[in-house]
Amino acid sequence: MIVIVIGSGAREHAICRLINKSEFSEKLTCIPGNYGISKIAKCINLDNSEDILAYCLQNKPDLVIIGPEKYLAEGMADELRNHNILVFGPGRQGAQLESSKDYMKNFCKKYDIATAYSETFTNLDESIKFVRSRPGKIVVKYDGLAAGKGVFVCENTIEAEEACKKIFIEKIFSDNNTIIIEDFIEGKELSYFVLIDDNSYQTFGSAQDYKRIGDSDTGPNTGGMGTISPAPILDTSLEKKIIDNIVLRSVEGIQKELIEFKGVLFLGIMVDEVTKEPKLLEYNTRFGDPEIQSISMRLTSDFLSLVHSVATNNLAYSDIKFNEFEKSICLILATQGYPENYPKNTIINNLDSFNGSEDFFIFHAATYQDEELVKTNGGRVLSIVASGDDYETCRKKVYEVANKIDWKEKYFRSDIGLLF
Ligand code: GLY
């Protein structure tokens, strides 16, 4: 198969690695890709949607896999399908489950999916009145896409008011003046994945994401500083509740709304500390980053065949298998200063001296080559991933490599895999 993967992150690097391992892969292109991806796929340096679409239409691949939510929300999958190109990834309507928190909340109400109580606001005064009426910890969410930075978990009313002001007055995201404010649920979080086509669904693994920048879950939220897979809190009884109360109802909703999904639904779930019931925090309509980096190491089925079966509505005939005895850990190396201000064009000296294997890999997110040097151009830069019989074995490996990487500006958490 001739495949095009769209995106430039470690998620897309993980996807490309899986495709490269497939017996069905003939030619792999990634747009725009990065330095790491360029070692296993042809990278085409385009980053605006029109050019990417034009490239795909001209090259007529057998399958396009869209990684980032931005392109899904813009309707790139619809455009490609209108031109008879097979795509893994939902169209604009399905992508709304992620791109609008208000749409997601209404969907949950309609299909009786357990989620935190929330209200939607379009102006500052009403939102401040509401947070003052609900003292204590509370969550303010920007309605649109915000690269993992649109959720404010506020310790008190003052913090919540500040979050509302940032969105309505400072307009830190855009002119979209919609937020939702929801009750904070105390508990443990996990990421759960489901492949969906027009006829069926199949579950696709789990992970625990370490979202805060600092050890012991302190400091601001990030896109994710590491993951472990499978999520340690996921036992048979919790998984049954997730499937019965969230997955089946979500799939039913997608079918009843006539949403052409054909992709992956990523459920951000909080397991309520008091009731032990899973509640849906958010939907994402693409693979998680850094979740897929750790999940991918445990997959034993042919990934390309799986995603192709989703794009062709044949998922029901596919068999998804993970190595159920294997654990895996992904540790993110970020540029010091992330998620706030950080330098770009820093140099990593010895990256090419670490060879990937079946149970170890370094995925790149924000690397490029400048003559003989490997340089950085982003916050979260490397995903060091190891798999093995237990989390301790994986931890030892990823931290050994993290310490050896010769990059002056590197930063990483020290407790990935320790804190369950
Ligand atoms: N790790 C969270 C996300 O991909 O949105």
CSV table of C-alpha atoms and ligand atoms in Angstrom, one decimal:
chain,number,residue,atom,x,y,z
A,1,MET,CA,0.0,0.0,0.0
A,2,ILE,CA,1.1,3.6,-0.6
A,3,VAL,CA,0.4,5.5,2.6
A,4,ILE,CA,0.6,9.1,3.5
A,5,VAL,CA,0.7,10.1,7.2
A,6,ILE,CA,0.0,13.7,8.1
A,7,GLY,CA,1.6,15.4,11.1
A,8,SER,CA,5.0,16.1,12.6
A,9,GLY,CA,4.9,14.8,16.1
A,10,ALA,CA,6.1,11.8,18.1
A,11,ARG,CA,2.6,10.4,17.6
A,12,GLU,CA,3.1,10.4,13.8
A,13,HIS,CA,6.6,8.9,14.3
A,14,ALA,CA,5.0,6.1,16.3
A,15,ILE,CA,2.4,5.6,13.5
A,16,CYS,CA,5.1,5.6,10.8
A,17,ARG,CA,7.1,3.0,12.7
A,18,LEU,CA,4.1,0.7,12.9
A,19,ILE,CA,3.3,1.2,9.2
A,20,ASN,CA,6.9,0.5,8.4
A,21,LYS,CA,6.7,-2.8,10.2
A,22,SER,CA,3.7,-3.9,8.2
A,23,GLU,CA,4.0,-6.5,5.4
A,24,PHE,CA,1.5,-4.4,3.4
A,25,SER,CA,3.5,-1.2,3.4
A,26,GLU,CA,5.1,-0.4,0.0
A,27,LYS,CA,5.7,3.3,0.2
A,28,LEU,CA,5.4,5.7,3.2
A,29,THR,CA,5.3,9.4,3.1
A,30,CYS,CA,4.9,11.8,6.0
A,31,ILE,CA,3.8,15.4,5.7
A,32,PRO,CA,5.7,17.3,7.0
A,33,GLY,CA,7.4,14.8,9.3
A,34,ASN,CA,10.6,15.6,11.2
A,35,TYR,CA,14.2,14.5,11.4
A,36,GLY,CA,13.4,11.2,13.2
A,37,ILE,CA,10.6,10.4,10.8
A,38,SER,CA,12.8,11.1,7.8
A,39,LYS,CA,14.8,8.0,8.7
A,40,ILE,CA,11.8,5.7,8.0
A,41,ALA,CA,9.6,7.7,5.6
A,42,LYS,CA,9.9,10.2,2.8
A,43,CYS,CA,9.1,13.6,4.4
A,44,ILE,CA,7.5,16.4,2.4
A,45,ASN,CA,7.8,19.8,3.9
A,46,LEU,CA,4.3,21.2,3.6
A,47,ASP,CA,2.3,22.6,6.5
A,48,ASN,CA,-0.8,24.3,5.2
A,49,SER,CA,-3.9,22.4,4.6
A,50,GLU,CA,-4.4,23.4,1.0
A,51,ASP,CA,-1.0,22.3,-0.1
A,52,ILE,CA,-1.3,19.0,1.8
A,53,LEU,CA,-4.6,18.3,0.2
A,54,ALA,CA,-3.2,19.1,-3.2
A,55,TYR,CA,-0.3,16.8,-2.6
A,56,CYS,CA,-2.6,13.9,-1.6
A,57,LEU,CA,-4.9,14.4,-4.5
A,58,GLN,CA,-2.0,14.5,-6.9
A,59,ASN,CA,-0.3,11.4,-5.5
A,60,LYS,CA,-3.4,9.3,-5.0
A,61,PRO,CA,-2.3,7.2,-2.0
A,62,ASP,CA,-4.1,4.0,-1.0
A,63,LEU,CA,-4.6,5.4,2.4
A,64,VAL,CA,-4.2,8.7,4.3
A,65,ILE,CA,-3.8,8.8,8.1
A,66,ILE,CA,-4.5,12.2,9.6
A,67,GLY,CA,-2.7,12.6,13.0
A,68,PRO,CA,-3.4,16.1,14.4
A,69,GLU,CA,-6.8,17.3,15.5
A,70,LYS,CA,-6.5,20.6,13.7
A,71,TYR,CA,-6.7,19.0,10.2
A,72,LEU,CA,-9.6,16.8,11.3
A,73,ALA,CA,-11.5,19.8,12.7
A,74,GLU,CA,-10.9,21.6,9.4
A,75,GLY,CA,-12.6,18.8,7.5
A,76,MET,CA,-9.6,17.4,5.7
A,77,ALA,CA,-10.9,13.9,5.9
A,78,ASP,CA,-14.2,14.9,4.2
A,79,GLU,CA,-12.3,16.6,1.4
A,80,LEU,CA,-10.2,13.6,0.7
A,81,ARG,CA,-13.1,11.2,0.9
A,82,ASN,CA,-15.0,13.4,-1.6
A,83,HIS,CA,-12.1,12.7,-3.9
A,84,ASN,CA,-12.4,8.9,-3.3
A,85,ILE,CA,-9.3,8.7,-1.2
A,86,LEU,CA,-9.4,6.3,1.8
A,87,VAL,CA,-8.8,8.1,5.1
A,88,PHE,CA,-8.3,7.0,8.7
A,89,GLY,CA,-9.7,9.9,10.7
A,90,PRO,CA,-13.2,11.4,11.2
A,91,GLY,CA,-14.7,14.1,9.1
A,92,ARG,CA,-15.5,17.6,10.5
A,93,GLN,CA,-18.7,16.5,12.2
A,94,GLY,CA,-17.0,13.7,14.1
A,95,ALA,CA,-14.0,15.8,14.9
A,96,GLN,CA,-16.4,18.2,16.7
A,97,LEU,CA,-16.5,15.7,19.6
A,98,GLU,CA,-13.0,17.0,20.3
A,99,SER,CA,-13.0,20.5,18.8
A,100,SER,CA,-16.0,21.8,20.7
A,101,LYS,CA,-16.4,21.0,24.4
A,102,ASP,CA,-20.0,22.4,24.2
A,103,TYR,CA,-20.8,19.9,21.4
A,104,MET,CA,-19.3,17.1,23.4
A,105,LYS,CA,-21.3,18.0,26.5
A,106,ASN,CA,-24.6,18.1,24.6
A,107,PHE,CA,-23.8,14.8,22.9
A,108,CYS,CA,-23.2,13.2,26.4
A,109,LYS,CA,-26.5,14.6,27.6
A,110,LYS,CA,-28.3,13.2,24.6
A,111,TYR,CA,-26.8,9.7,24.8
A,112,ASP,CA,-26.7,9.5,28.6
A,113,ILE,CA,-23.0,9.3,28.9
A,114,ALA,CA,-21.7,10.0,32.4
A,115,THR,CA,-19.7,13.2,32.6
A,116,ALA,CA,-19.1,16.0,35.1
A,117,TYR,CA,-22.0,18.6,35.6
A,118,SER,CA,-21.3,21.7,33.5
A,119,GLU,CA,-22.7,24.9,32.1
A,120,THR,CA,-21.7,26.8,29.0
A,121,PHE,CA,-21.0,30.5,29.0
A,122,THR,CA,-20.4,33.1,26.3
A,123,ASN,CA,-19.6,36.2,28.5
A,124,LEU,CA,-17.4,37.0,31.5
A,125,ASP,CA,-20.1,38.3,33.9
A,126,GLU,CA,-22.2,35.2,33.7
A,127,SER,CA,-19.3,32.9,34.0
A,128,ILE,CA,-18.0,34.8,37.1
A,129,LYS,CA,-21.4,34.7,38.7
A,130,PHE,CA,-21.4,30.9,38.2
A,131,VAL,CA,-18.0,30.2,39.6
A,132,ARG,CA,-18.8,32.3,42.7
A,133,SER,CA,-21.9,30.2,43.2
A,134,ARG,CA,-19.8,27.0,43.2
A,135,PRO,CA,-16.9,27.6,45.6
A,136,GLY,CA,-14.0,25.1,45.7
A,137,LYS,CA,-12.1,23.3,43.0
A,138,ILE,CA,-13.7,23.8,39.6
A,139,VAL,CA,-12.6,23.3,36.0
A,140,VAL,CA,-12.8,26.0,33.3
A,141,LYS,CA,-12.5,24.8,29.7
A,142,TYR,CA,-12.1,26.7,26.5
A,143,ASP,CA,-14.6,25.4,23.9
A,144,GLY,CA,-12.2,25.1,21.0
A,145,LEU,CA,-8.9,23.4,20.2
A,146,ALA,CA,-6.0,24.7,22.3
A,147,ALA,CA,-3.2,22.2,22.0
A,148,GLY,CA,-3.7,20.7,25.4
A,149,LYS,CA,-3.7,24.2,27.1
A,150,GLY,CA,-7.4,25.0,27.1
A,151,VAL,CA,-8.2,23.3,30.4
A,152,PHE,CA,-7.8,25.1,33.7
A,153,VAL,CA,-8.1,23.0,36.8
A,154,CYS,CA,-8.7,25.8,39.4
A,155,GLU,CA,-8.1,25.3,43.1
A,156,ASN,CA,-10.6,28.0,44.0
A,157,THR,CA,-12.9,30.8,42.8
A,158,ILE,CA,-10.1,33.3,42.4
A,159,GLU,CA,-8.2,31.0,40.1
A,160,ALA,CA,-11.4,30.2,38.2
A,161,GLU,CA,-12.1,33.9,37.7
A,162,GLU,CA,-8.6,34.5,36.4
A,163,ALA,CA,-9.0,31.6,33.9
A,164,CYS,CA,-12.3,33.2,32.7
A,165,LYS,CA,-10.6,36.6,32.3
A,166,LYS,CA,-7.7,35.1,30.3
A,167,ILE,CA,-10.2,33.6,27.8
A,168,PHE,CA,-12.7,36.5,27.6
A,169,ILE,CA,-10.6,39.6,28.2
A,170,GLU,CA,-7.0,38.6,27.2
A,171,LYS,CA,-8.4,36.3,24.5
A,172,ILE,CA,-5.4,34.0,24.8
A,173,PHE,CA,-6.9,31.5,22.4
A,174,SER,CA,-9.0,33.3,19.9
A,175,ASP,CA,-12.1,35.3,19.5
A,176,ASN,CA,-14.3,32.2,20.1
A,177,ASN,CA,-16.1,33.5,23.3
A,178,THR,CA,-17.4,30.2,24.6
A,179,ILE,CA,-16.3,28.3,27.6
A,180,ILE,CA,-17.7,25.5,29.7
A,181,ILE,CA,-17.3,25.4,33.5
A,182,GLU,CA,-17.6,22.0,35.1
A,183,ASP,CA,-17.4,20.3,38.5
A,184,PHE,CA,-14.1,19.0,39.5
A,185,ILE,CA,-14.1,15.2,40.0
A,186,GLU,CA,-11.5,13.8,42.4
A,187,GLY,CA,-10.1,10.5,41.2
A,188,LYS,CA,-7.7,8.8,38.9
A,189,GLU,CA,-7.5,9.4,35.2
A,190,LEU,CA,-6.9,7.1,32.2
A,191,SER,CA,-6.9,7.3,28.5
A,192,TYR,CA,-8.9,4.6,26.6
A,193,PHE,CA,-8.9,4.1,22.9
A,194,VAL,CA,-11.6,2.7,20.5
A,195,LEU,CA,-11.4,2.2,16.8
A,196,ILE,CA,-14.7,2.9,15.1
A,197,ASP,CA,-16.0,2.5,11.5
A,198,ASP,CA,-19.5,2.9,10.2
A,199,ASN,CA,-20.5,-0.7,11.3
A,200,SER,CA,-18.6,-1.6,14.4
A,201,TYR,CA,-16.0,-0.8,17.0
A,202,GLN,CA,-13.1,-2.5,18.7
A,203,THR,CA,-11.1,-1.4,21.8
A,204,PHE,CA,-7.5,-0.3,21.2
A,205,GLY,CA,-5.7,-0.3,24.5
A,206,SER,CA,-5.2,2.1,27.4
A,207,ALA,CA,-2.6,4.3,29.0
A,208,GLN,CA,-2.0,6.6,31.9
A,209,ASP,CA,-0.8,10.1,31.0
A,210,TYR,CA,1.3,12.3,33.3
A,211,LYS,CA,-0.1,15.7,32.4
A,212,ARG,CA,1.6,18.1,34.7
A,213,ILE,CA,5.1,19.5,34.1
A,214,GLY,CA,6.5,18.7,37.6
A,215,ASP,CA,7.1,15.6,39.7
A,216,SER,CA,4.2,14.4,41.9
A,217,ASP,CA,1.8,16.1,39.4
A,218,THR,CA,2.7,19.7,40.2
A,219,GLY,CA,2.8,22.8,38.0
A,220,PRO,CA,0.9,23.6,34.9
A,221,ASN,CA,-0.7,21.2,32.5
A,222,THR,CA,1.2,20.1,29.4
A,223,GLY,CA,0.4,18.0,26.4
A,224,GLY,CA,1.7,15.0,28.5
A,225,MET,CA,5.1,14.4,30.0
A,226,GLY,CA,5.0,10.6,29.9
A,227,THR,CA,2.7,7.6,29.7
A,228,ILE,CA,2.5,4.1,30.9
A,229,SER,CA,0.6,1.4,29.2
A,230,PRO,CA,-1.7,-0.4,30.0
A,231,ALA,CA,-3.2,2.0,32.5
A,232,PRO,CA,-2.6,0.3,35.9
A,233,ILE,CA,-6.0,1.1,37.3
A,234,LEU,CA,-7.8,-0.6,34.5
A,235,ASP,CA,-9.1,-4.0,35.7
A,236,THR,CA,-11.8,-6.2,34.2
A,237,SER,CA,-14.7,-4.6,36.2
A,238,LEU,CA,-13.7,-1.0,35.4
A,239,GLU,CA,-13.3,-1.9,31.7
A,240,LYS,CA,-16.7,-3.4,31.6
A,241,LYS,CA,-18.2,-0.2,33.1
A,242,ILE,CA,-16.3,1.9,30.5
A,243,ILE,CA,-17.5,-0.2,27.7
A,244,ASP,CA,-21.2,-0.4,28.9
A,245,ASN,CA,-21.6,3.1,30.0
A,246,ILE,CA,-19.3,5.1,27.8
A,247,VAL,CA,-18.1,3.2,24.7
A,248,LEU,CA,-21.4,1.6,23.6
A,249,ARG,CA,-23.3,4.8,24.2
A,250,SER,CA,-20.8,6.9,22.3
A,251,VAL,CA,-20.8,4.5,19.3
A,252,GLU,CA,-24.6,4.5,19.4
A,253,GLY,CA,-24.6,8.3,19.4
A,254,ILE,CA,-22.2,8.4,16.5
A,255,GLN,CA,-24.3,6.0,14.5
A,256,LYS,CA,-27.6,7.8,15.3
A,257,GLU,CA,-26.2,11.2,14.5
A,258,LEU,CA,-25.1,9.7,11.1
A,259,ILE,CA,-21.5,10.7,11.8
A,260,GLU,CA,-19.0,9.2,9.3
A,261,PHE,CA,-16.3,8.5,11.9
A,262,LYS,CA,-13.8,6.0,10.6
A,263,GLY,CA,-11.0,6.6,13.0
A,264,VAL,CA,-10.0,6.4,16.6
A,265,LEU,CA,-12.0,7.8,19.5
A,266,PHE,CA,-9.9,8.6,22.6
A,267,LEU,CA,-11.8,8.7,25.8
A,268,GLY,CA,-10.2,10.8,28.6
A,269,ILE,CA,-11.8,9.2,31.7
A,270,MET,CA,-11.8,10.0,35.4
A,271,VAL,CA,-12.6,7.3,37.8
A,272,ASP,CA,-14.5,9.0,40.6
A,273,GLU,CA,-12.7,8.4,43.9
A,274,VAL,CA,-16.0,8.3,45.8
A,275,THR,CA,-18.3,6.3,43.6
A,276,LYS,CA,-15.6,4.4,41.6
A,277,GLU,CA,-17.6,5.1,38.5
A,278,PRO,CA,-15.9,6.1,35.3
A,279,LYS,CA,-16.9,9.6,34.0
A,280,LEU,CA,-16.0,11.0,30.6
A,281,LEU,CA,-13.8,14.1,30.9
A,282,GLU,CA,-13.2,14.6,27.2
A,283,TYR,CA,-13.3,13.0,23.8
A,284,ASN,CA,-10.4,13.3,21.4
A,285,THR,CA,-10.8,12.1,17.8
A,286,ARG,CA,-7.2,11.0,17.1
A,287,PHE,CA,-4.5,9.0,18.8
A,288,GLY,CA,-3.1,10.4,22.1
A,289,ASP,CA,0.4,11.9,22.2
A,290,PRO,CA,2.3,10.5,24.2
A,291,GLU,CA,-0.3,7.6,24.7
A,292,ILE,CA,0.3,6.0,21.3
A,293,GLN,CA,4.0,6.0,21.8
A,294,SER,CA,3.7,3.5,24.7
A,295,ILE,CA,0.6,1.6,23.4
A,296,SER,CA,2.2,1.0,20.0
A,297,MET,CA,5.1,-0.9,21.6
A,298,ARG,CA,2.7,-3.6,22.9
A,299,LEU,CA,0.6,-4.0,19.7
A,300,THR,CA,1.2,-7.4,18.0
A,301,SER,CA,-1.5,-7.0,15.2
A,302,ASP,CA,-0.6,-5.5,11.9
A,303,PHE,CA,-1.4,-1.8,12.3
A,304,LEU,CA,-1.7,-0.9,8.7
A,305,SER,CA,-4.1,-3.7,8.1
A,306,LEU,CA,-6.2,-2.5,11.1
A,307,VAL,CA,-6.4,1.2,10.1
A,308,HIS,CA,-7.1,0.2,6.5
A,309,SER,CA,-10.0,-2.0,7.7
A,310,VAL,CA,-11.4,1.0,9.6
A,311,ALA,CA,-11.1,3.2,6.4
A,312,THR,CA,-12.9,0.5,4.4
A,313,ASN,CA,-15.6,-0.3,7.0
A,314,ASN,CA,-14.2,-3.8,7.6
A,315,LEU,CA,-13.1,-3.4,11.2
A,316,ALA,CA,-15.5,-6.1,12.3
A,317,TYR,CA,-13.3,-8.7,10.5
A,318,SER,CA,-10.1,-7.5,12.1
A,319,ASP,CA,-8.4,-8.9,15.1
A,320,ILE,CA,-6.7,-6.5,17.5
A,321,LYS,CA,-4.0,-8.1,19.7
A,322,PHE,CA,-1.7,-6.7,22.3
A,323,ASN,CA,1.0,-8.5,24.2
A,324,GLU,CA,-1.0,-8.7,27.3
A,325,PHE,CA,1.9,-9.5,29.6
A,326,GLU,CA,4.0,-6.6,28.3
A,327,LYS,CA,4.2,-3.2,29.9
A,328,SER,CA,5.6,0.0,28.4
A,329,ILE,CA,6.7,3.4,29.4
A,330,CYS,CA,7.1,6.6,27.5
A,331,LEU,CA,9.2,9.4,29.0
A,332,ILE,CA,9.1,12.8,27.4
A,333,LEU,CA,12.2,15.0,27.1
A,334,ALA,CA,11.2,18.6,26.7
A,335,THR,CA,13.1,21.8,26.3
A,336,GLN,CA,13.6,23.5,29.6
A,337,GLY,CA,11.0,26.2,30.1
A,338,TYR,CA,8.2,24.2,28.4
A,339,PRO,CA,5.1,24.6,28.7
A,340,GLU,CA,5.8,28.4,29.0
A,341,ASN,CA,8.8,30.1,27.2
A,342,TYR,CA,11.6,27.9,26.0
A,343,PRO,CA,14.5,28.3,23.5
A,344,LYS,CA,14.5,26.9,20.0
A,345,ASN,CA,17.3,25.7,17.8
A,346,THR,CA,19.1,24.0,20.7
A,347,ILE,CA,21.5,21.2,19.8
A,348,ILE,CA,21.2,17.5,20.7
A,349,ASN,CA,24.6,15.9,20.2
A,350,ASN,CA,24.3,12.2,20.3
A,351,LEU,CA,20.8,11.2,19.2
A,352,ASP,CA,21.9,8.9,16.4
A,353,SER,CA,23.9,6.7,18.8
A,354,PHE,CA,20.8,5.1,20.2
A,355,ASN,CA,19.5,2.3,18.0
A,356,GLY,CA,15.8,1.3,18.1
A,357,SER,CA,14.8,-2.3,18.7
A,358,GLU,CA,11.5,-4.2,19.3
A,359,ASP,CA,11.4,-3.1,22.9
A,360,PHE,CA,13.1,0.3,22.7
A,361,PHE,CA,12.6,3.4,20.6
A,362,ILE,CA,13.1,7.2,20.6
A,363,PHE,CA,10.3,9.0,18.8
A,364,HIS,CA,11.0,12.5,17.6
A,365,ALA,CA,8.6,15.4,17.8
A,366,ALA,CA,10.4,18.7,17.2
A,367,THR,CA,13.7,17.9,15.6
A,368,TYR,CA,15.3,19.0,12.4
A,369,GLN,CA,18.7,18.6,10.8
A,370,ASP,CA,20.9,21.7,10.2
A,371,GLU,CA,23.9,20.5,8.2
A,372,GLU,CA,25.5,17.9,10.5
A,373,LEU,CA,23.6,19.0,13.7
A,374,VAL,CA,20.3,17.8,15.1
A,375,LYS,CA,18.4,20.8,16.4
A,376,THR,CA,15.1,21.3,18.2
A,377,ASN,CA,12.1,23.5,17.3
A,378,GLY,CA,9.5,22.8,20.0
A,379,GLY,CA,8.6,22.1,23.6
A,380,ARG,CA,8.1,18.4,23.8
A,381,VAL,CA,11.0,17.0,21.7
A,382,LEU,CA,11.7,13.3,22.3
A,383,SER,CA,9.7,10.3,23.5
A,384,ILE,CA,11.9,7.6,24.9
A,385,VAL,CA,9.9,4.4,25.0
A,386,ALA,CA,10.7,1.0,26.4
A,387,SER,CA,8.7,-2.1,26.9
A,388,GLY,CA,9.3,-5.1,29.1
A,389,ASP,CA,7.9,-7.6,31.7
A,390,ASP,CA,7.3,-4.9,34.3
A,391,TYR,CA,7.2,-1.2,34.8
A,392,GLU,CA,10.5,-1.1,36.7
A,393,THR,CA,12.4,-2.7,33.8
A,394,CYS,CA,11.0,-0.1,31.5
A,395,ARG,CA,11.7,2.7,33.9
A,396,LYS,CA,15.3,1.7,34.2
A,397,LYS,CA,15.8,1.7,30.5
A,398,VAL,CA,14.1,5.0,29.7
A,399,TYR,CA,15.9,6.9,32.5
A,400,GLU,CA,19.2,5.4,31.6
A,401,VAL,CA,18.8,6.7,28.0
A,402,ALA,CA,17.4,10.1,29.2
A,403,ASN,CA,20.5,10.7,31.3
A,404,LYS,CA,22.8,9.8,28.5
A,405,ILE,CA,21.3,12.1,25.9
A,406,ASP,CA,23.7,14.9,25.4
A,407,TRP,CA,21.3,17.9,25.2
A,408,LYS,CA,22.0,20.9,27.5
A,409,GLU,CA,18.5,22.2,27.6
A,410,LYS,CA,16.7,18.9,28.3
A,411,TYR,CA,14.1,18.6,31.0
A,412,PHE,CA,12.1,15.5,32.1
A,413,ARG,CA,10.1,14.3,35.1
A,414,SER,CA,11.7,11.8,37.3
A,415,ASP,CA,8.6,9.9,38.4
A,416,ILE,CA,7.1,8.5,35.2
A,417,GLY,CA,6.0,5.0,36.0
A,418,LEU,CA,6.2,5.5,39.8
A,419,LEU,CA,3.1,7.4,40.6
A,420,PHE,CA,-0.1,5.4,40.0
B,1,GLY,N1,-2.0,13.2,25.9
B,1,GLY,C1,-3.2,13.8,25.7
B,1,GLY,C2,-3.5,14.1,24.4
B,1,GLY,O1,-3.0,13.6,23.4
B,1,GLY,O2,-4.4,14.9,24.2
